[in-house]
Amino acid sequence: MAVAASRNPSKNDDNCDRLGHMPQNIEDYALISDCHTAALVGADGSIDWLCLPRYDSASVFGALLGDEDHGRWKLAPTEEGAVSTRRYDGETFILVTRWRTHSGEVEVTEFMPFGDGRADLVRRIRGISGTVMMDLDLRFRFGYATATPWIRQLHNDAPGIIAVAGPDAVVMRGIGLSASDHSHSGSFTVNEGEVVDITMTWFPSHRPIPDLPDVDSGLAKTRDWWTEWASRVEHEGPYYDEVIRSLLVLRALTHEQTGGIVAAATTSLPEQFGGERNWDYRYVWLRDAALTLESLLLHSYTSEASNWRAWLLRAIAGDPADVQIMYGLAGERDLSEREVASLPGYRDASPVRIGNGAVDQFQADVIGEVMVALDKARKAGLDETDFSWPLQRALVTYVCDTRDKPDQGIWEVRGPARYFTQGRVMIWAALDRAISAVRDDGLEGPADDWEKVRDEIRDEIEENGFDTELNSYTQYYGSGTVDASLLVLAQVGYCDYDDPRMLGTVAAIERELMADGLLLRYRTEHNVDGLPPGENPFLACSFWLVEQYAFSGRLDEAIKLMDRLVGYCNDVGMLSEEIDPRTGHHVGNTPQAFSHLTLLRAADAITREQKNRKGEQPPEAEDTGRRRKPEENVNPLEEKREEYGDSGGPQSDSDLGDRPSGRKHDESDATETPSEQGKTPGRRGEEGTRSDNAES
């Protein structure tokens, strides 16, 4: 992993200082995870977000959505102006931060031990040189900061404290702490060669205090587990580091026991700073689960893909009419949305929401996403079972029965239901894959009946979902506007990437949705979603555009846009939901599975097209997806962005804007040949046990 740029917490942002604590910029957080839950660690050494024992449990540290009094655990040198660099320990989620002061240097290693059946978080401080004074500030706030726990000192196996509130208890051990005004603090020195371990363990309050964790053993096992998992990645192409880290992020967001993948580790990080587009993403969307299955198959994680398929099938088992667009980690159905007054929101962006009201929406595309993913699983060699294919047949019957029902669309709009074109295309895709299962894979089903409905849906889309004056497919029937989700049409084989109607749609999307060279989902000022206007470019949409460019004869533009997009990854490779292109700041929940999933698709598209053009295997990863040396790092926050205005997309190389991170590419890969233009339109061929019961 590339070494991070130096950071000075005292100068990081005007609303973060050594005395008070407002949350850092979203891109300044790093993730640590044990595949049951995850913590966000700020560049200033403060853990500002942690829910225990699951991703969707109530927060223990919630300063991310408020300030230090909403819960945090800060560990940093006492010295003002201490400078840090950070990285992951290889292909793991063991975070290593090197702090430099005038008096010495220390290294802080932070991780959540994997596979020990416990809920531990470890911070190991090792003296590198000289002597460094460290400060610790601890504020437990359970239940989304609704409960300040009762705390008592421990004096047995190691100095520390135990905090209890209702069903939850946390024990912290390693150094002595003093109490003051509902917080605990401590200072200690670390000399060269000295190691200080501070551990935190969650447990149900009715159970005995767990034993002190074995830090050395836990560190070794955690490193070995992540390293072995990453070693199985297959990617012979550019953007190797980003591909590996994106796959690791997806694994870190996946619950080890159930196989459910949360859309993000956080709730209510705003899509617009100061706005109200704040949603809880700590649940499992069928769409994300389906796309994850596809990504795992593409990168040779067949057994993991089988586990994801099993989660999908369990979640949607039952009456197809009861299928939801999202579920809890174990398949829970009740995700009722409520607002939490105890947390003021990220930099006062309110409300903070727990649960997600979109769970009750009808979204016509979801079954199509599932059927496309299960088709790819079948073609990759995952055999259907006595349960899996009958369930898919029932889903297709449900699709046929609800084909005339308007929906809320892929973006979960809270305005009126409509016939969203992308959703209609995914109905077509669901039927198309079911037909293929019968005719190509030998399964049983009424393929002729499905074909009739599929063709009727296509005729309907072409008549109602395409605007001849706009020369583009439209966001919804009769709208006259476009939506970035229309880029999915070619991805699922509805049309070729260079079908004239698809190219016209791409031109309209570039014309209407480009903002500083990146794509918006749609124009919020049209009020299609029933919310006040305003949001930033959505990263997944721009990654979709990379894929579209790569497969429609615009490989050079695909590479340039991809280089810019991966440059927005933070210093440890994470992406949020959206980007403010003028500042480079991350926006929305983080790390966002959808962003990393579409990054993988975009990287795979470029790799595949380079291979097709060369007529040989793609270049080795170290040649085209090489790690940059530290001095090559470019900070997107400091770059001046080229502005386009609302009317145009990239028309030349310079229009794609400055690229935050350069990548080495063979220039011949980007050369477009006349023979690659004007292809015949048509369908493109698709190539341990843990005590979580208290929350489950």
JSON list of N, CA and C in Angstrom, two decimals, residues 548-616:
[
{"chain": "A", "resi": 548, "resn": "GLN", "atom": "N", "xyz": [-18.22, 2.25, -19.99]},
{"chain": "A", "resi": 548, "resn": "GLN", "atom": "CA", "xyz": [-18.85, 2.58, -21.27]},
{"chain": "A", "resi": 548, "resn": "GLN", "atom": "C", "xyz": [-17.81, 3.08, -22.27]},
{"chain": "A", "resi": 549, "resn": "TYR", "atom": "N", "xyz": [-16.94, 3.98, -21.84]},
{"chain": "A", "resi": 549, "resn": "TYR", "atom": "CA", "xyz": [-15.89, 4.48, -22.72]},
{"chain": "A", "resi": 549, "resn": "TYR", "atom": "C", "xyz": [-15.00, 3.33, -23.22]},
{"chain": "A", "resi": 550, "resn": "ALA", "atom": "N", "xyz": [-14.60, 2.46, -22.30]},
{"chain": "A", "resi": 550, "resn": "ALA", "atom": "CA", "xyz": [-13.66, 1.39, -22.65]},
{"chain": "A", "resi": 550, "resn": "ALA", "atom": "C", "xyz": [-14.23, 0.49, -23.74]},
{"chain": "A", "resi": 551, "resn": "PHE", "atom": "N", "xyz": [-15.52, 0.20, -23.66]},
{"chain": "A", "resi": 551, "resn": "PHE", "atom": "CA", "xyz": [-16.13, -0.75, -24.59]},
{"chain": "A", "resi": 551, "resn": "PHE", "atom": "C", "xyz": [-16.78, -0.09, -25.80]},
{"chain": "A", "resi": 552, "resn": "SER", "atom": "N", "xyz": [-16.59, 1.20, -25.99]},
{"chain": "A", "resi": 552, "resn": "SER", "atom": "CA", "xyz": [-17.20, 1.87, -27.15]},
{"chain": "A", "resi": 552, "resn": "SER", "atom": "C", "xyz": [-16.17, 2.67, -27.93]},
{"chain": "A", "resi": 553, "resn": "GLY", "atom": "N", "xyz": [-14.92, 2.20, -27.91]},
{"chain": "A", "resi": 553, "resn": "GLY", "atom": "CA", "xyz": [-13.89, 2.81, -28.73]},
{"chain": "A", "resi": 553, "resn": "GLY", "atom": "C", "xyz": [-13.26, 4.05, -28.15]},
{"chain": "A", "resi": 554, "resn": "ARG", "atom": "N", "xyz": [-13.43, 4.30, -26.85]},
{"chain": "A", "resi": 554, "resn": "ARG", "atom": "CA", "xyz": [-12.88, 5.50, -26.23]},
{"chain": "A", "resi": 554, "resn": "ARG", "atom": "C", "xyz": [-11.97, 5.11, -25.06]},
{"chain": "A", "resi": 555, "resn": "LEU", "atom": "N", "xyz": [-11.08, 4.17, -25.33]},
{"chain": "A", "resi": 555, "resn": "LEU", "atom": "CA", "xyz": [-10.24, 3.63, -24.27]},
{"chain": "A", "resi": 555, "resn": "LEU", "atom": "C", "xyz": [-9.33, 4.69, -23.66]},
{"chain": "A", "resi": 556, "resn": "ASP", "atom": "N", "xyz": [-8.82, 5.59, -24.50]},
{"chain": "A", "resi": 556, "resn": "ASP", "atom": "CA", "xyz": [-7.95, 6.63, -23.96]},
{"chain": "A", "resi": 556, "resn": "ASP", "atom": "C", "xyz": [-8.69, 7.50, -22.95]},
{"chain": "A", "resi": 557, "resn": "GLU", "atom": "N", "xyz": [-9.94, 7.84, -23.25]},
{"chain": "A", "resi": 557, "resn": "GLU", "atom": "CA", "xyz": [-10.73, 8.64, -22.30]},
{"chain": "A", "resi": 557, "resn": "GLU", "atom": "C", "xyz": [-11.09, 7.82, -21.07]},
{"chain": "A", "resi": 558, "resn": "ALA", "atom": "N", "xyz": [-11.32, 6.53, -21.26]},
{"chain": "A", "resi": 558, "resn": "ALA", "atom": "CA", "xyz": [-11.60, 5.66, -20.11]},
{"chain": "A", "resi": 558, "resn": "ALA", "atom": "C", "xyz": [-10.44, 5.67, -19.14]},
{"chain": "A", "resi": 559, "resn": "ILE", "atom": "N", "xyz": [-9.22, 5.56, -19.66]},
{"chain": "A", "resi": 559, "resn": "ILE", "atom": "CA", "xyz": [-8.03, 5.53, -18.80]},
{"chain": "A", "resi": 559, "resn": "ILE", "atom": "C", "xyz": [-7.85, 6.86, -18.09]},
{"chain": "A", "resi": 560, "resn": "LYS", "atom": "N", "xyz": [-8.04, 7.95, -18.81]},
{"chain": "A", "resi": 560, "resn": "LYS", "atom": "CA", "xyz": [-7.86, 9.27, -18.19]},
{"chain": "A", "resi": 560, "resn": "LYS", "atom": "C", "xyz": [-8.88, 9.50, -17.08]},
{"chain": "A", "resi": 561, "resn": "LEU", "atom": "N", "xyz": [-10.13, 9.14, -17.34]},
{"chain": "A", "resi": 561, "resn": "LEU", "atom": "CA", "xyz": [-11.15, 9.31, -16.30]},
{"chain": "A", "resi": 561, "resn": "LEU", "atom": "C", "xyz": [-10.88, 8.37, -15.13]},
{"chain": "A", "resi": 562, "resn": "MET", "atom": "N", "xyz": [-10.49, 7.14, -15.43]},
{"chain": "A", "resi": 562, "resn": "MET", "atom": "CA", "xyz": [-10.19, 6.18, -14.36]},
{"chain": "A", "resi": 562, "resn": "MET", "atom": "C", "xyz": [-9.04, 6.68, -13.50]},
{"chain": "A", "resi": 563, "resn": "ASP", "atom": "N", "xyz": [-8.00, 7.21, -14.13]},
{"chain": "A", "resi": 563, "resn": "ASP", "atom": "CA", "xyz": [-6.87, 7.74, -13.36]},
{"chain": "A", "resi": 563, "resn": "ASP", "atom": "C", "xyz": [-7.31, 8.84, -12.41]},
{"chain": "A", "resi": 564, "resn": "ARG", "atom": "N", "xyz": [-8.20, 9.68, -12.90]},
{"chain": "A", "resi": 564, "resn": "ARG", "atom": "CA", "xyz": [-8.69, 10.75, -12.03]},
{"chain": "A", "resi": 564, "resn": "ARG", "atom": "C", "xyz": [-9.51, 10.17, -10.87]},
{"chain": "A", "resi": 565, "resn": "LEU", "atom": "N", "xyz": [-10.36, 9.21, -11.18]},
{"chain": "A", "resi": 565, "resn": "LEU", "atom": "CA", "xyz": [-11.23, 8.65, -10.14]},
{"chain": "A", "resi": 565, "resn": "LEU", "atom": "C", "xyz": [-10.44, 7.94, -9.06]},
{"chain": "A", "resi": 566, "resn": "VAL", "atom": "N", "xyz": [-9.47, 7.10, -9.44]},
{"chain": "A", "resi": 566, "resn": "VAL", "atom": "CA", "xyz": [-8.72, 6.39, -8.41]},
{"chain": "A", "resi": 566, "resn": "VAL", "atom": "C", "xyz": [-7.85, 7.35, -7.61]},
{"chain": "A", "resi": 567, "resn": "GLY", "atom": "N", "xyz": [-7.57, 8.52, -8.19]},
{"chain": "A", "resi": 567, "resn": "GLY", "atom": "CA", "xyz": [-6.85, 9.54, -7.43]},
{"chain": "A", "resi": 567, "resn": "GLY", "atom": "C", "xyz": [-7.64, 10.10, -6.27]},
{"chain": "A", "resi": 568, "resn": "TYR", "atom": "N", "xyz": [-8.95, 9.88, -6.28]},
{"chain": "A", "resi": 568, "resn": "TYR", "atom": "CA", "xyz": [-9.77, 10.32, -5.17]},
{"chain": "A", "resi": 568, "resn": "TYR", "atom": "C", "xyz": [-9.78, 9.32, -4.02]},
{"chain": "A", "resi": 569, "resn": "CYS", "atom": "N", "xyz": [-9.25, 8.13, -4.22]},
{"chain": "A", "resi": 569, "resn": "CYS", "atom": "CA", "xyz": [-9.08, 7.23, -3.09]},
{"chain": "A", "resi": 569, "resn": "CYS", "atom": "C", "xyz": [-8.25, 7.94, -2.02]},
{"chain": "A", "resi": 570, "resn": "ASN", "atom": "N", "xyz": [-8.61, 7.75, -0.77]},
{"chain": "A", "resi": 570, "resn": "ASN", "atom": "CA", "xyz": [-7.82, 8.41, 0.27]},
{"chain": "A", "resi": 570, "resn": "ASN", "atom": "C", "xyz": [-6.48, 7.70, 0.44]},
{"chain": "A", "resi": 571, "resn": "ASP", "atom": "N", "xyz": [-5.70, 8.12, 1.40]},
{"chain": "A", "resi": 571, "resn": "ASP", "atom": "CA", "xyz": [-4.34, 7.62, 1.54]},
{"chain": "A", "resi": 571, "resn": "ASP", "atom": "C", "xyz": [-4.27, 6.13, 1.82]},
{"chain": "A", "resi": 572, "resn": "VAL", "atom": "N", "xyz": [-5.36, 5.52, 2.26]},
{"chain": "A", "resi": 572, "resn": "VAL", "atom": "CA", "xyz": [-5.37, 4.08, 2.50]},
{"chain": "A", "resi": 572, "resn": "VAL", "atom": "C", "xyz": [-6.34, 3.36, 1.55]},
{"chain": "A", "resi": 573, "resn": "GLY", "atom": "N", "xyz": [-6.71, 4.01, 0.46]},
{"chain": "A", "resi": 573, "resn": "GLY", "atom": "CA", "xyz": [-7.43, 3.33, -0.61]},
{"chain": "A", "resi": 573, "resn": "GLY", "atom": "C", "xyz": [-8.94, 3.29, -0.49]},
{"chain": "A", "resi": 574, "resn": "MET", "atom": "N", "xyz": [-9.54, 4.10, 0.38]},
{"chain": "A", "resi": 574, "resn": "MET", "atom": "CA", "xyz": [-10.99, 4.06, 0.58]},
{"chain": "A", "resi": 574, "resn": "MET", "atom": "C", "xyz": [-11.70, 5.13, -0.25]},
{"chain": "A", "resi": 575, "resn": "LEU", "atom": "N", "xyz": [-12.93, 4.79, -0.65]},
{"chain": "A", "resi": 575, "resn": "LEU", "atom": "CA", "xyz": [-13.80, 5.72, -1.34]},
{"chain": "A", "resi": 575, "resn": "LEU", "atom": "C", "xyz": [-15.13, 5.82, -0.62]},
{"chain": "A", "resi": 576, "resn": "SER", "atom": "N", "xyz": [-15.68, 7.02, -0.62]},
{"chain": "A", "resi": 576, "resn": "SER", "atom": "CA", "xyz": [-17.03, 7.22, -0.08]},
{"chain": "A", "resi": 576, "resn": "SER", "atom": "C", "xyz": [-18.03, 7.12, -1.22]},
{"chain": "A", "resi": 577, "resn": "GLU", "atom": "N", "xyz": [-19.23, 7.62, -0.98]},
{"chain": "A", "resi": 577, "resn": "GLU", "atom": "CA", "xyz": [-20.29, 7.53, -1.98]},
{"chain": "A", "resi": 577, "resn": "GLU", "atom": "C", "xyz": [-20.12, 8.56, -3.09]},
{"chain": "A", "resi": 578, "resn": "GLU", "atom": "N", "xyz": [-19.75, 9.78, -2.71]},
{"chain": "A", "resi": 578, "resn": "GLU", "atom": "CA", "xyz": [-19.69, 10.89, -3.66]},
{"chain": "A", "resi": 578, "resn": "GLU", "atom": "C", "xyz": [-18.39, 11.67, -3.46]},
{"chain": "A", "resi": 579, "resn": "ILE", "atom": "N", "xyz": [-18.12, 12.58, -4.39]},
{"chain": "A", "resi": 579, "resn": "ILE", "atom": "CA", "xyz": [-16.93, 13.43, -4.35]},
{"chain": "A", "resi": 579, "resn": "ILE", "atom": "C", "xyz": [-17.34, 14.86, -4.65]},
{"chain": "A", "resi": 580, "resn": "ASP", "atom": "N", "xyz": [-16.77, 15.80, -3.91]},
{"chain": "A", "resi": 580, "resn": "ASP", "atom": "CA", "xyz": [-16.87, 17.20, -4.28]},
{"chain": "A", "resi": 580, "resn": "ASP", "atom": "C", "xyz": [-15.69, 17.47, -5.21]},
{"chain": "A", "resi": 581, "resn": "PRO", "atom": "N", "xyz": [-15.92, 17.58, -6.52]},
{"chain": "A", "resi": 581, "resn": "PRO", "atom": "CA", "xyz": [-14.79, 17.67, -7.45]},
{"chain": "A", "resi": 581, "resn": "PRO", "atom": "C", "xyz": [-13.99, 18.95, -7.33]},
{"chain": "A", "resi": 582, "resn": "ARG", "atom": "N", "xyz": [-14.58, 19.99, -6.76]},
{"chain": "A", "resi": 582, "resn": "ARG", "atom": "CA", "xyz": [-13.85, 21.25, -6.64]},
{"chain": "A", "resi": 582, "resn": "ARG", "atom": "C", "xyz": [-12.83, 21.22, -5.51]},
{"chain": "A", "resi": 583, "resn": "THR", "atom": "N", "xyz": [-13.07, 20.39, -4.51]},
{"chain": "A", "resi": 583, "resn": "THR", "atom": "CA", "xyz": [-12.15, 20.31, -3.37]},
{"chain": "A", "resi": 583, "resn": "THR", "atom": "C", "xyz": [-11.49, 18.95, -3.24]},
{"chain": "A", "resi": 584, "resn": "GLY", "atom": "N", "xyz": [-12.09, 17.92, -3.83]},
{"chain": "A", "resi": 584, "resn": "GLY", "atom": "CA", "xyz": [-11.60, 16.56, -3.65]},
{"chain": "A", "resi": 584, "resn": "GLY", "atom": "C", "xyz": [-12.09, 15.90, -2.39]},
{"chain": "A", "resi": 585, "resn": "HIS", "atom": "N", "xyz": [-12.92, 16.59, -1.60]},
{"chain": "A", "resi": 585, "resn": "HIS", "atom": "CA", "xyz": [-13.40, 16.01, -0.36]},
{"chain": "A", "resi": 585, "resn": "HIS", "atom": "C", "xyz": [-14.38, 14.87, -0.63]},
{"chain": "A", "resi": 586, "resn": "HIS", "atom": "N", "xyz": [-14.27, 13.82, 0.18]},
{"chain": "A", "resi": 586, "resn": "HIS", "atom": "CA", "xyz": [-15.25, 12.74, 0.12]},
{"chain": "A", "resi": 586, "resn": "HIS", "atom": "C", "xyz": [-16.57, 13.21, 0.72]},
{"chain": "A", "resi": 587, "resn": "VAL", "atom": "N", "xyz": [-17.66, 12.68, 0.18]},
{"chain": "A", "resi": 587, "resn": "VAL", "atom": "CA", "xyz": [-19.00, 13.06, 0.61]},
{"chain": "A", "resi": 587, "resn": "VAL", "atom": "C", "xyz": [-19.84, 11.78, 0.71]},
{"chain": "A", "resi": 588, "resn": "GLY", "atom": "N", "xyz": [-20.66, 11.70, 1.75]},
{"chain": "A", "resi": 588, "resn": "GLY", "atom": "CA", "xyz": [-21.55, 10.56, 1.90]},
{"chain": "A", "resi": 588, "resn": "GLY", "atom": "C", "xyz": [-20.92, 9.43, 2.70]},
{"chain": "A", "resi": 589, "resn": "ASN", "atom": "N", "xyz": [-21.70, 8.37, 2.89]},
{"chain": "A", "resi": 589, "resn": "ASN", "atom": "CA", "xyz": [-21.26, 7.26, 3.73]},
{"chain": "A", "resi": 589, "resn": "ASN", "atom": "C", "xyz": [-20.00, 6.60, 3.19]},
{"chain": "A", "resi": 590, "resn": "THR", "atom": "N", "xyz": [-19.20, 6.07, 4.13]},
{"chain": "A", "resi": 590, "resn": "THR", "atom": "CA", "xyz": [-17.88, 5.55, 3.78]},
{"chain": "A", "resi": 590, "resn": "THR", "atom": "C", "xyz": [-17.50, 4.37, 4.65]},
{"chain": "A", "resi": 591, "resn": "PRO", "atom": "N", "xyz": [-16.63, 3.48, 4.15]},
{"chain": "A", "resi": 591, "resn": "PRO", "atom": "CA", "xyz": [-16.34, 3.27, 2.74]},
{"chain": "A", "resi": 591, "resn": "PRO", "atom": "C", "xyz": [-17.57, 2.67, 2.07]},
{"chain": "A", "resi": 592, "resn": "GLN", "atom": "N", "xyz": [-17.79, 3.07, 0.85]},
{"chain": "A", "resi": 592, "resn": "GLN", "atom": "CA", "xyz": [-19.02, 2.73, 0.14]},
{"chain": "A", "resi": 592, "resn": "GLN", "atom": "C", "xyz": [-18.80, 1.51, -0.75]},
{"chain": "A", "resi": 593, "resn": "ALA", "atom": "N", "xyz": [-19.52, 0.44, -0.50]},
{"chain": "A", "resi": 593, "resn": "ALA", "atom": "CA", "xyz": [-19.36, -0.78, -1.29]},
{"chain": "A", "resi": 593, "resn": "ALA", "atom": "C", "xyz": [-19.64, -0.52, -2.76]},
{"chain": "A", "resi": 594, "resn": "PHE", "atom": "N", "xyz": [-20.68, 0.25, -3.07]},
{"chain": "A", "resi": 594, "resn": "PHE", "atom": "CA", "xyz": [-21.06, 0.48, -4.46]},
{"chain": "A", "resi": 594, "resn": "PHE", "atom": "C", "xyz": [-19.94, 1.16, -5.23]},
{"chain": "A", "resi": 595, "resn": "SER", "atom": "N", "xyz": [-19.25, 2.11, -4.60]},
{"chain": "A", "resi": 595, "resn": "SER", "atom": "CA", "xyz": [-18.13, 2.79, -5.25]},
{"chain": "A", "resi": 595, "resn": "SER", "atom": "C", "xyz": [-17.02, 1.79, -5.57]},
{"chain": "A", "resi": 596, "resn": "HIS", "atom": "N", "xyz": [-16.69, 0.95, -4.61]},
{"chain": "A", "resi": 596, "resn": "HIS", "atom": "CA", "xyz": [-15.62, -0.02, -4.83]},
{"chain": "A", "resi": 596, "resn": "HIS", "atom": "C", "xyz": [-16.03, -1.11, -5.82]},
{"chain": "A", "resi": 597, "resn": "LEU", "atom": "N", "xyz": [-17.30, -1.50, -5.81]},
{"chain": "A", "resi": 597, "resn": "LEU", "atom": "CA", "xyz": [-17.78, -2.49, -6.78]},
{"chain": "A", "resi": 597, "resn": "LEU", "atom": "C", "xyz": [-17.66, -1.96, -8.20]},
{"chain": "A", "resi": 598, "resn": "THR", "atom": "N", "xyz": [-18.04, -0.72, -8.42]},
{"chain": "A", "resi": 598, "resn": "THR", "atom": "CA", "xyz": [-17.98, -0.17, -9.77]},
{"chain": "A", "resi": 598, "resn": "THR", "atom": "C", "xyz": [-16.55, 0.14, -10.16]},
{"chain": "A", "resi": 599, "resn": "LEU", "atom": "N", "xyz": [-15.68, 0.47, -9.20]},
{"chain": "A", "resi": 599, "resn": "LEU", "atom": "CA", "xyz": [-14.25, 0.58, -9.49]},
{"chain": "A", "resi": 599, "resn": "LEU", "atom": "C", "xyz": [-13.73, -0.73, -10.07]},
{"chain": "A", "resi": 600, "resn": "LEU", "atom": "N", "xyz": [-14.11, -1.83, -9.46]},
{"chain": "A", "resi": 600, "resn": "LEU", "atom": "CA", "xyz": [-13.67, -3.14, -9.95]},
{"chain": "A", "resi": 600, "resn": "LEU", "atom": "C", "xyz": [-14.15, -3.38, -11.37]},
{"chain": "A", "resi": 601, "resn": "ARG", "atom": "N", "xyz": [-15.41, -3.07, -11.65]},
{"chain": "A", "resi": 601, "resn": "ARG", "atom": "CA", "xyz": [-15.94, -3.25, -13.01]},
{"chain": "A", "resi": 601, "resn": "ARG", "atom": "C", "xyz": [-15.16, -2.39, -14.00]},
{"chain": "A", "resi": 602, "resn": "ALA", "atom": "N", "xyz": [-14.88, -1.15, -13.63]},
{"chain": "A", "resi": 602, "resn": "ALA", "atom": "CA", "xyz": [-14.17, -0.25, -14.54]},
{"chain": "A", "resi": 602, "resn": "ALA", "atom": "C", "xyz": [-12.75, -0.75, -14.81]},
{"chain": "A", "resi": 603, "resn": "ALA", "atom": "N", "xyz": [-12.05, -1.19, -13.76]},
{"chain": "A", "resi": 603, "resn": "ALA", "atom": "CA", "xyz": [-10.70, -1.72, -13.95]},
{"chain": "A", "resi": 603, "resn": "ALA", "atom": "C", "xyz": [-10.72, -2.96, -14.82]},
{"chain": "A", "resi": 604, "resn": "ASP", "atom": "N", "xyz": [-11.70, -3.82, -14.60]},
{"chain": "A", "resi": 604, "resn": "ASP", "atom": "CA", "xyz": [-11.81, -5.04, -15.41]},
{"chain": "A", "resi": 604, "resn": "ASP", "atom": "C", "xyz": [-12.12, -4.70, -16.87]},
{"chain": "A", "resi": 605, "resn": "ALA", "atom": "N", "xyz": [-12.93, -3.66, -17.09]},
{"chain": "A", "resi": 605, "resn": "ALA", "atom": "CA", "xyz": [-13.26, -3.27, -18.46]},
{"chain": "A", "resi": 605, "resn": "ALA", "atom": "C", "xyz": [-12.02, -2.78, -19.20]},
{"chain": "A", "resi": 606, "resn": "ILE", "atom": "N", "xyz": [-11.23, -1.95, -18.55]},
{"chain": "A", "resi": 606, "resn": "ILE", "atom": "CA", "xyz": [-10.00, -1.45, -19.18]},
{"chain": "A", "resi": 606, "resn": "ILE", "atom": "C", "xyz": [-9.05, -2.60, -19.47]},
{"chain": "A", "resi": 607, "resn": "THR", "atom": "N", "xyz": [-8.89, -3.50, -18.50]},
{"chain": "A", "resi": 607, "resn": "THR", "atom": "CA", "xyz": [-8.02, -4.65, -18.69]},
{"chain": "A", "resi": 607, "resn": "THR", "atom": "C", "xyz": [-8.47, -5.49, -19.88]},
{"chain": "A", "resi": 608, "resn": "ARG", "atom": "N", "xyz": [-9.76, -5.76, -19.94]},
{"chain": "A", "resi": 608, "resn": "ARG", "atom": "CA", "xyz": [-10.30, -6.60, -21.01]},
{"chain": "A", "resi": 608, "resn": "ARG", "atom": "C", "xyz": [-10.12, -5.94, -22.37]},
{"chain": "A", "resi": 609, "resn": "GLU", "atom": "N", "xyz": [-10.38, -4.63, -22.44]},
{"chain": "A", "resi": 609, "resn": "GLU", "atom": "CA", "xyz": [-10.27, -3.96, -23.73]},
{"chain": "A", "resi": 609, "resn": "GLU", "atom": "C", "xyz": [-8.81, -3.84, -24.17]},
{"chain": "A", "resi": 610, "resn": "GLN", "atom": "N", "xyz": [-7.90, -3.61, -23.23]},
{"chain": "A", "resi": 610, "resn": "GLN", "atom": "CA", "xyz": [-6.48, -3.60, -23.59]},
{"chain": "A", "resi": 610, "resn": "GLN", "atom": "C", "xyz": [-6.07, -4.96, -24.14]},
{"chain": "A", "resi": 611, "resn": "LYS", "atom": "N", "xyz": [-6.53, -6.01, -23.50]},
{"chain": "A", "resi": 611, "resn": "LYS", "atom": "CA", "xyz": [-6.22, -7.36, -23.96]},
{"chain": "A", "resi": 611, "resn": "LYS", "atom": "C", "xyz": [-6.79, -7.60, -25.36]},
{"chain": "A", "resi": 612, "resn": "ASN", "atom": "N", "xyz": [-8.02, -7.17, -25.58]},
{"chain": "A", "resi": 612, "resn": "ASN", "atom": "CA", "xyz": [-8.64, -7.35, -26.89]},
{"chain": "A", "resi": 612, "resn": "ASN", "atom": "C", "xyz": [-7.88, -6.60, -27.98]},
{"chain": "A", "resi": 613, "resn": "ARG", "atom": "N", "xyz": [-7.42, -5.41, -27.67]},
{"chain": "A", "resi": 613, "resn": "ARG", "atom": "CA", "xyz": [-6.74, -4.60, -28.67]},
{"chain": "A", "resi": 613, "resn": "ARG", "atom": "C", "xyz": [-5.35, -5.14, -28.99]},
{"chain": "A", "resi": 614, "resn": "LYS", "atom": "N", "xyz": [-4.69, -5.67, -27.98]},
{"chain": "A", "resi": 614, "resn": "LYS", "atom": "CA", "xyz": [-3.35, -6.20, -28.20]},
{"chain": "A", "resi": 614, "resn": "LYS", "atom": "C", "xyz": [-3.37, -7.62, -28.75]},
{"chain": "A", "resi": 615, "resn": "GLY", "atom": "N", "xyz": [-4.49, -8.29, -28.57]},
{"chain": "A", "resi": 615, "resn": "GLY", "atom": "CA", "xyz": [-4.57, -9.67, -29.01]},
{"chain": "A", "resi": 615, "resn": "GLY", "atom": "C", "xyz": [-3.70, -10.60, -28.22]},
{"chain": "A", "resi": 616, "resn": "GLU", "atom": "N", "xyz": [-3.44, -10.22, -26.95]},
{"chain": "A", "resi": 616, "resn": "GLU", "atom": "CA", "xyz": [-2.58, -11.03, -26.09]},
{"chain": "A", "resi": 616, "resn": "GLU", "atom": "C", "xyz": [-2.99, -10.81, -24.66]}
]
